[in-house]
């Protein structure tokens, strides 16, 4: 009998919040009686299938230890890396020293994405738990998207229009077998491929990734205006 499959959450939280430009890193900004990161983690702490939550922190992090909800037995912290992929890799290295098995699932979720619904997390797990590879929460785009020419002046020009029907936004969590994610990240390091999400790394292995349709309001805090929007979304969904 194979061992029971376990589920682990990885929360990359080691970014430097350059685009939002606040003094306090965006994952620690206050949001609706809590903070962005605590809201992002809460569903994983509640979910009975999640065995552990590994949070990757910036080496100079000043905030994590002061939060109310970090002393939970499910939570472990590691030091993140220079890129998101390195932060995720460091969390995987931690898992190597736990009872985690190759076929276990890893769910990577941005610390800056506080509006994940519990029902979307549940749907992702349910739809992918028999899958050999894994997949991601995603949402079809509603705007028409333009690809721009190489930027060489102050004004961008249109290179082409994408067929909206075939374009989805990649959200998180992104859920893969531990062995697959490990191989994918190693492949990208070896070939010097830069990726901004785990799915892109797995795509480079030539594997097919499932898209599970989630709510598009599972937004990532990137600019200041996203905070007000996130507060309104949280009020609506909680
Ligand atoms: N992240 C990380 N380690 C890094 C870079 C990013 O763990 N070296 C995390 C961020 O903390 C965030 C998630 O990856 O939770 C998504 O990244 P992004 O939105 O790009 O956050 P930042 O890199 O912090 O922001 P910016 O790109 O504006 O600097
Ligand atoms: Mg970034």
mmCIF file of C-alpha atoms and ligand atoms in Angstrom:
data_model
loop_
_atom_site.group_PDB
_atom_site.id
_atom_site.type_symbol
_atom_site.label_atom_id
_atom_site.label_comp_id
_atom_site.label_asym_id
_atom_site.label_seq_id
_atom_site.Cartn_x
_atom_site.Cartn_y
_atom_site.Cartn_z
ATOM 1 C CA UNK A 1 0.000 0.000 0.000
ATOM 2 C CA UNK A 2 1.462 3.419 -0.933
ATOM 3 C CA UNK A 3 1.572 5.963 1.874
ATOM 4 C CA UNK A 4 -1.309 8.393 2.121
ATOM 5 C CA UNK A 5 -0.834 11.421 -0.145
ATOM 6 C CA UNK A 6 -0.242 14.616 1.808
ATOM 7 C CA UNK A 7 -0.784 18.245 0.823
ATOM 8 C CA UNK A 8 1.673 21.025 1.664
ATOM 9 C CA UNK A 9 1.248 24.759 1.138
ATOM 10 C CA UNK A 10 4.218 26.936 0.177
ATOM 11 C CA UNK A 11 3.804 30.684 0.641
ATOM 12 C CA UNK A 12 6.534 32.737 -1.080
ATOM 13 C CA UNK A 13 6.700 35.945 0.991
ATOM 14 C CA UNK A 14 10.285 37.070 0.377
ATOM 15 C CA UNK A 15 9.671 39.695 -2.308
ATOM 16 C CA UNK A 16 10.735 43.323 -2.022
ATOM 17 C CA UNK A 17 7.451 45.019 -3.088
ATOM 18 C CA UNK A 18 9.176 47.351 -5.551
ATOM 19 C CA UNK A 19 6.106 48.214 -7.607
ATOM 20 C CA UNK A 20 3.893 49.225 -4.681
ATOM 21 C CA UNK A 21 6.782 51.121 -3.102
ATOM 22 C CA UNK A 22 5.477 51.145 0.498
ATOM 23 C CA UNK A 23 7.883 51.225 3.460
ATOM 24 C CA UNK A 24 6.255 48.122 4.882
ATOM 25 C CA UNK A 25 6.424 45.201 2.382
ATOM 26 C CA UNK A 26 3.000 44.689 0.780
ATOM 27 C CA UNK A 27 2.385 41.273 2.357
ATOM 28 C CA UNK A 28 2.423 42.944 5.779
ATOM 29 C CA UNK A 29 0.091 45.845 5.000
ATOM 30 C CA UNK A 30 -3.091 46.005 7.095
ATOM 31 C CA UNK A 31 -6.249 44.680 5.484
ATOM 32 C CA UNK A 32 -9.713 44.373 7.014
ATOM 33 C CA UNK A 33 -8.639 43.758 10.680
ATOM 34 C CA UNK A 34 -5.769 41.519 9.623
ATOM 35 C CA UNK A 35 -2.793 41.700 7.248
ATOM 36 C CA UNK A 36 -2.440 40.687 3.611
ATOM 37 C CA UNK A 37 -0.312 37.629 4.423
ATOM 38 C CA UNK A 38 -2.503 36.414 7.296
ATOM 39 C CA UNK A 39 -5.530 36.614 4.995
ATOM 40 C CA UNK A 40 -3.567 34.745 2.303
ATOM 41 C CA UNK A 41 -2.613 31.913 4.665
ATOM 42 C CA UNK A 42 -5.854 31.488 6.633
ATOM 43 C CA UNK A 43 -7.574 29.047 4.247
ATOM 44 C CA UNK A 44 -4.583 26.704 4.301
ATOM 45 C CA UNK A 45 -4.535 26.686 8.108
ATOM 46 C CA UNK A 46 -8.226 25.827 8.173
ATOM 47 C CA UNK A 47 -8.165 23.155 5.482
ATOM 48 C CA UNK A 48 -8.026 19.667 7.042
ATOM 49 C CA UNK A 49 -6.091 18.208 4.089
ATOM 50 C CA UNK A 50 -3.154 20.625 4.403
ATOM 51 C CA UNK A 51 -0.460 19.083 6.611
ATOM 52 C CA UNK A 52 1.941 22.018 6.752
ATOM 53 C CA UNK A 53 2.385 25.603 5.529
ATOM 54 C CA UNK A 54 5.951 26.614 4.625
ATOM 55 C CA UNK A 55 6.438 30.379 4.447
ATOM 56 C CA UNK A 56 9.550 31.757 2.683
ATOM 57 C CA UNK A 57 10.651 35.042 4.288
ATOM 58 C CA UNK A 58 13.044 37.775 3.202
ATOM 59 C CA UNK A 59 16.415 37.461 5.019
ATOM 60 C CA UNK A 60 15.861 40.938 6.530
ATOM 61 C CA UNK A 61 12.213 40.360 7.433
ATOM 62 C CA UNK A 62 11.191 42.526 10.411
ATOM 63 C CA UNK A 63 7.485 41.773 10.511
ATOM 64 C CA UNK A 64 6.639 38.065 10.442
ATOM 65 C CA UNK A 65 7.446 37.400 14.112
ATOM 66 C CA UNK A 66 5.077 40.181 15.244
ATOM 67 C CA UNK A 67 1.951 38.808 13.588
ATOM 68 C CA UNK A 68 -0.832 37.312 15.668
ATOM 69 C CA UNK A 69 -1.385 34.176 13.614
ATOM 70 C CA UNK A 70 2.109 32.879 12.925
ATOM 71 C CA UNK A 71 2.363 30.622 15.958
ATOM 72 C CA UNK A 72 0.365 27.768 14.553
ATOM 73 C CA UNK A 73 1.773 24.255 14.622
ATOM 74 C CA UNK A 74 1.138 23.845 10.891
ATOM 75 C CA UNK A 75 3.412 26.817 10.035
ATOM 76 C CA UNK A 76 7.166 26.576 9.356
ATOM 77 C CA UNK A 77 9.318 29.392 8.027
ATOM 78 C CA UNK A 78 12.406 29.332 5.799
ATOM 79 C CA UNK A 79 14.568 32.076 4.300
ATOM 80 C CA UNK A 80 13.574 32.968 0.733
ATOM 81 C CA UNK A 81 15.824 33.624 -2.247
ATOM 82 C CA UNK A 82 16.509 36.351 -4.798
ATOM 83 C CA UNK A 83 13.667 35.234 -7.066
ATOM 84 C CA UNK A 84 10.276 33.755 -6.364
ATOM 85 C CA UNK A 85 11.477 30.446 -7.841
ATOM 86 C CA UNK A 86 14.429 30.391 -5.415
ATOM 87 C CA UNK A 87 12.095 31.137 -2.510
ATOM 88 C CA UNK A 88 9.902 28.198 -3.545
ATOM 89 C CA UNK A 89 13.012 26.036 -3.970
ATOM 90 C CA UNK A 90 14.105 26.827 -0.401
ATOM 91 C CA UNK A 91 10.682 25.748 0.884
ATOM 92 C CA UNK A 92 10.991 22.522 -1.115
ATOM 93 C CA UNK A 93 14.419 21.927 0.439
ATOM 94 C CA UNK A 94 12.736 22.201 3.822
ATOM 95 C CA UNK A 95 10.145 19.620 2.756
ATOM 96 C CA UNK A 96 12.937 17.222 1.780
ATOM 97 C CA UNK A 97 13.758 16.955 5.485
ATOM 98 C CA UNK A 98 10.168 16.259 6.557
ATOM 99 C CA UNK A 99 8.136 13.154 5.902
ATOM 100 C CA UNK A 100 7.088 14.651 2.513
ATOM 101 C CA UNK A 101 6.984 12.081 -0.313
ATOM 102 C CA UNK A 102 7.513 12.511 -4.069
ATOM 103 C CA UNK A 103 3.841 11.967 -4.858
ATOM 104 C CA UNK A 104 2.607 14.455 -2.247
ATOM 105 C CA UNK A 105 1.047 17.643 -3.567
ATOM 106 C CA UNK A 106 2.503 21.097 -3.078
ATOM 107 C CA UNK A 107 0.216 24.139 -3.379
ATOM 108 C CA UNK A 108 2.134 27.372 -3.963
ATOM 109 C CA UNK A 109 0.165 30.506 -3.082
ATOM 110 C CA UNK A 110 1.367 34.136 -3.198
ATOM 111 C CA UNK A 111 1.618 35.871 0.179
ATOM 112 C CA UNK A 112 0.279 38.921 -1.682
ATOM 113 C CA UNK A 113 -2.976 37.185 -2.742
ATOM 114 C CA UNK A 114 -5.376 37.614 0.209
ATOM 115 C CA UNK A 115 -8.755 37.026 -1.503
ATOM 116 C CA UNK A 116 -8.626 33.282 -2.212
ATOM 117 C CA UNK A 117 -11.992 31.692 -1.438
ATOM 118 C CA UNK A 118 -12.006 28.485 0.620
ATOM 119 C CA UNK A 119 -14.355 27.004 -1.994
ATOM 120 C CA UNK A 120 -11.808 27.668 -4.786
ATOM 121 C CA UNK A 121 -9.065 25.980 -2.748
ATOM 122 C CA UNK A 122 -11.409 23.052 -2.221
ATOM 123 C CA UNK A 123 -12.291 22.922 -5.941
ATOM 124 C CA UNK A 124 -8.611 22.937 -6.967
ATOM 125 C CA UNK A 125 -7.789 20.049 -4.632
ATOM 126 C CA UNK A 126 -10.876 18.083 -5.643
ATOM 127 C CA UNK A 127 -10.272 18.464 -9.382
ATOM 128 C CA UNK A 128 -6.584 17.594 -9.281
ATOM 129 C CA UNK A 129 -6.172 15.028 -6.521
ATOM 130 C CA UNK A 130 -6.083 12.123 -8.996
ATOM 131 C CA UNK A 131 -3.887 13.987 -11.500
ATOM 132 C CA UNK A 132 -0.322 12.861 -12.206
ATOM 133 C CA UNK A 133 0.988 16.387 -12.842
ATOM 134 C CA UNK A 134 -1.237 19.077 -11.343
ATOM 135 C CA UNK A 135 -2.617 22.437 -12.341
ATOM 136 C CA UNK A 136 -3.543 25.931 -11.283
ATOM 137 C CA UNK A 137 -6.469 28.166 -10.454
ATOM 138 C CA UNK A 138 -7.046 30.436 -13.446
ATOM 139 C CA UNK A 139 -9.630 32.826 -14.811
ATOM 140 C CA UNK A 140 -10.569 33.703 -18.418
ATOM 141 C CA UNK A 141 -9.690 37.303 -19.325
ATOM 142 C CA UNK A 142 -12.491 39.697 -20.116
ATOM 143 C CA UNK A 143 -10.481 42.519 -21.697
ATOM 144 C CA UNK A 144 -9.085 42.372 -25.216
ATOM 145 C CA UNK A 145 -5.330 41.990 -24.838
ATOM 146 C CA UNK A 146 -2.685 43.722 -26.970
ATOM 147 C CA UNK A 147 0.878 42.584 -27.403
ATOM 148 C CA UNK A 148 3.096 45.670 -27.633
ATOM 149 C CA UNK A 149 6.118 46.273 -29.842
ATOM 150 C CA UNK A 150 9.502 46.376 -28.195
ATOM 151 C CA UNK A 151 9.411 49.541 -26.135
ATOM 152 C CA UNK A 152 11.859 52.031 -27.550
ATOM 153 C CA UNK A 153 10.148 55.333 -26.951
ATOM 154 C CA UNK A 154 7.733 56.832 -24.415
ATOM 155 C CA UNK A 155 4.653 55.696 -26.384
ATOM 156 C CA UNK A 156 3.940 51.960 -26.849
ATOM 157 C CA UNK A 157 2.519 50.654 -30.134
ATOM 158 C CA UNK A 158 0.396 47.571 -30.817
ATOM 159 C CA UNK A 159 2.160 44.587 -32.289
ATOM 160 C CA UNK A 160 -0.900 42.287 -32.333
ATOM 161 C CA UNK A 161 -4.179 41.444 -30.614
ATOM 162 C CA UNK A 162 -4.540 38.138 -28.753
ATOM 163 C CA UNK A 163 -7.587 35.950 -29.234
ATOM 164 C CA UNK A 164 -9.365 36.579 -25.921
ATOM 165 C CA UNK A 165 -11.134 33.213 -26.111
ATOM 166 C CA UNK A 166 -7.823 31.437 -25.554
ATOM 167 C CA UNK A 167 -6.302 33.615 -22.858
ATOM 168 C CA UNK A 168 -6.635 32.955 -19.128
ATOM 169 C CA UNK A 169 -5.026 34.676 -16.134
ATOM 170 C CA UNK A 170 -2.833 32.403 -14.036
ATOM 171 C CA UNK A 171 -3.810 32.722 -10.371
ATOM 172 C CA UNK A 172 -2.591 30.852 -7.296
ATOM 173 C CA UNK A 173 -2.614 28.340 -5.673
ATOM 174 C CA UNK A 174 -0.634 26.328 -8.217
ATOM 175 C CA UNK A 175 -0.764 22.655 -7.267
ATOM 176 C CA UNK A 176 1.772 20.071 -8.433
ATOM 177 C CA UNK A 177 3.206 16.756 -7.338
ATOM 178 C CA UNK A 178 6.309 17.483 -5.252
ATOM 179 C CA UNK A 179 8.514 15.419 -7.589
ATOM 180 C CA UNK A 180 7.254 17.326 -10.659
ATOM 181 C CA UNK A 181 7.818 20.757 -9.165
ATOM 182 C CA UNK A 182 11.294 19.760 -7.991
ATOM 183 C CA UNK A 183 12.243 18.520 -11.469
ATOM 184 C CA UNK A 184 10.764 21.608 -13.133
ATOM 185 C CA UNK A 185 12.627 24.094 -10.935
ATOM 186 C CA UNK A 186 15.903 22.180 -11.364
ATOM 187 C CA UNK A 187 15.403 22.143 -15.144
ATOM 188 C CA UNK A 188 14.934 25.935 -15.185
ATOM 189 C CA UNK A 189 18.043 26.537 -13.074
ATOM 190 C CA UNK A 190 20.098 24.211 -15.284
ATOM 191 C CA UNK A 191 18.977 25.930 -18.500
ATOM 192 C CA UNK A 192 18.978 29.423 -17.026
ATOM 193 C CA UNK A 193 15.245 29.890 -17.693
ATOM 194 C CA UNK A 194 13.572 32.653 -15.653
ATOM 195 C CA UNK A 195 9.962 31.942 -14.649
ATOM 196 C CA UNK A 196 7.454 34.015 -12.710
ATOM 197 C CA UNK A 197 5.200 31.152 -11.672
ATOM 198 C CA UNK A 198 5.491 27.414 -11.012
ATOM 199 C CA UNK A 199 3.254 26.492 -13.954
ATOM 200 C CA UNK A 200 5.715 28.063 -16.420
ATOM 201 C CA UNK A 201 8.492 25.932 -14.932
ATOM 202 C CA UNK A 202 6.408 22.763 -15.327
ATOM 203 C CA UNK A 203 5.491 23.785 -18.906
ATOM 204 C CA UNK A 204 9.212 23.738 -19.695
ATOM 205 C CA UNK A 205 9.217 20.005 -18.902
ATOM 206 C CA UNK A 206 6.667 19.584 -21.716
ATOM 207 C CA UNK A 207 3.899 18.525 -19.322
ATOM 208 C CA UNK A 208 0.230 19.492 -19.666
ATOM 209 C CA UNK A 209 -1.099 21.628 -16.859
ATOM 210 C CA UNK A 210 -4.806 21.650 -15.967
ATOM 211 C CA UNK A 211 -6.645 24.935 -15.547
ATOM 212 C CA UNK A 212 -9.280 24.990 -12.820
ATOM 213 C CA UNK A 213 -11.626 27.936 -13.199
ATOM 214 C CA UNK A 214 -11.498 30.058 -10.063
ATOM 215 C CA UNK A 215 -12.925 33.473 -9.158
ATOM 216 C CA UNK A 216 -11.130 36.294 -10.962
ATOM 217 C CA UNK A 217 -11.250 38.450 -7.823
ATOM 218 C CA UNK A 218 -8.475 36.305 -6.280
ATOM 219 C CA UNK A 219 -6.242 39.289 -7.043
ATOM 220 C CA UNK A 220 -2.580 39.852 -6.255
ATOM 221 C CA UNK A 221 -1.678 43.066 -4.448
ATOM 222 C CA UNK A 222 0.742 44.784 -6.827
ATOM 223 C CA UNK A 223 -0.105 48.524 -6.750
ATOM 224 C CA UNK A 224 -1.607 50.714 -3.990
ATOM 225 C CA UNK A 225 -5.098 50.758 -5.512
ATOM 226 C CA UNK A 226 -5.282 46.957 -5.211
ATOM 227 C CA UNK A 227 -5.548 47.261 -1.419
ATOM 228 C CA UNK A 228 -8.904 49.033 -1.440
ATOM 229 C CA UNK A 229 -10.172 46.576 -3.984
ATOM 230 C CA UNK A 230 -8.981 43.627 -1.878
ATOM 231 C CA UNK A 231 -10.706 45.047 1.227
ATOM 232 C CA UNK A 232 -13.977 45.304 -0.697
ATOM 233 C CA UNK A 233 -13.612 41.767 -2.088
ATOM 234 C CA UNK A 234 -12.902 40.339 1.389
ATOM 235 C CA UNK A 235 -16.029 42.019 2.760
ATOM 236 C CA UNK A 236 -18.061 40.439 -0.009
ATOM 237 C CA UNK A 237 -16.683 36.892 0.273
ATOM 238 C CA UNK A 238 -16.318 36.497 4.063
HETATM 239 N N1 LIG B 1 8.446 36.479 -3.772
HETATM 240 C C1 LIG B 1 9.345 35.709 -3.011
HETATM 241 N N2 LIG B 1 10.694 35.825 -3.231
HETATM 242 C C2 LIG B 1 11.174 36.677 -4.147
HETATM 243 C C3 LIG B 1 10.272 37.441 -4.955
HETATM 244 C C4 LIG B 1 8.913 37.315 -4.745
HETATM 245 O O1 LIG B 1 8.921 34.934 -2.150
HETATM 246 N N3 LIG B 1 12.481 36.797 -4.287
HETATM 247 C C5 LIG B 1 7.004 36.396 -3.475
HETATM 248 C C6 LIG B 1 6.408 37.744 -3.062
HETATM 249 O O2 LIG B 1 6.655 38.003 -1.675
HETATM 250 C C7 LIG B 1 4.940 37.575 -3.405
HETATM 251 C C8 LIG B 1 4.950 36.574 -4.561
HETATM 252 O O3 LIG B 1 6.269 36.020 -4.616
HETATM 253 O O4 LIG B 1 4.186 37.015 -2.345
HETATM 254 C C9 LIG B 1 4.565 37.258 -5.868
HETATM 255 O O5 LIG B 1 5.577 38.185 -6.236
HETATM 256 P P1 LIG B 1 5.356 39.733 -6.577
HETATM 257 O O6 LIG B 1 3.917 40.068 -6.607
HETATM 258 O O7 LIG B 1 6.203 40.037 -7.758
HETATM 259 O O8 LIG B 1 5.941 40.419 -5.246
HETATM 260 P P2 LIG B 1 7.249 41.292 -5.085
HETATM 261 O O9 LIG B 1 8.365 40.680 -5.851
HETATM 262 O O10 LIG B 1 7.443 41.512 -3.631
HETATM 263 O O11 LIG B 1 6.787 42.684 -5.739
HETATM 264 P P3 LIG B 1 7.538 43.523 -6.885
HETATM 265 O O12 LIG B 1 7.696 42.574 -8.060
HETATM 266 O O13 LIG B 1 6.648 44.671 -7.149
HETATM 267 O O14 LIG B 1 8.870 43.908 -6.294
HETATM 268 MG MG1 LIG B 2 8.266 40.496 -8.019
#
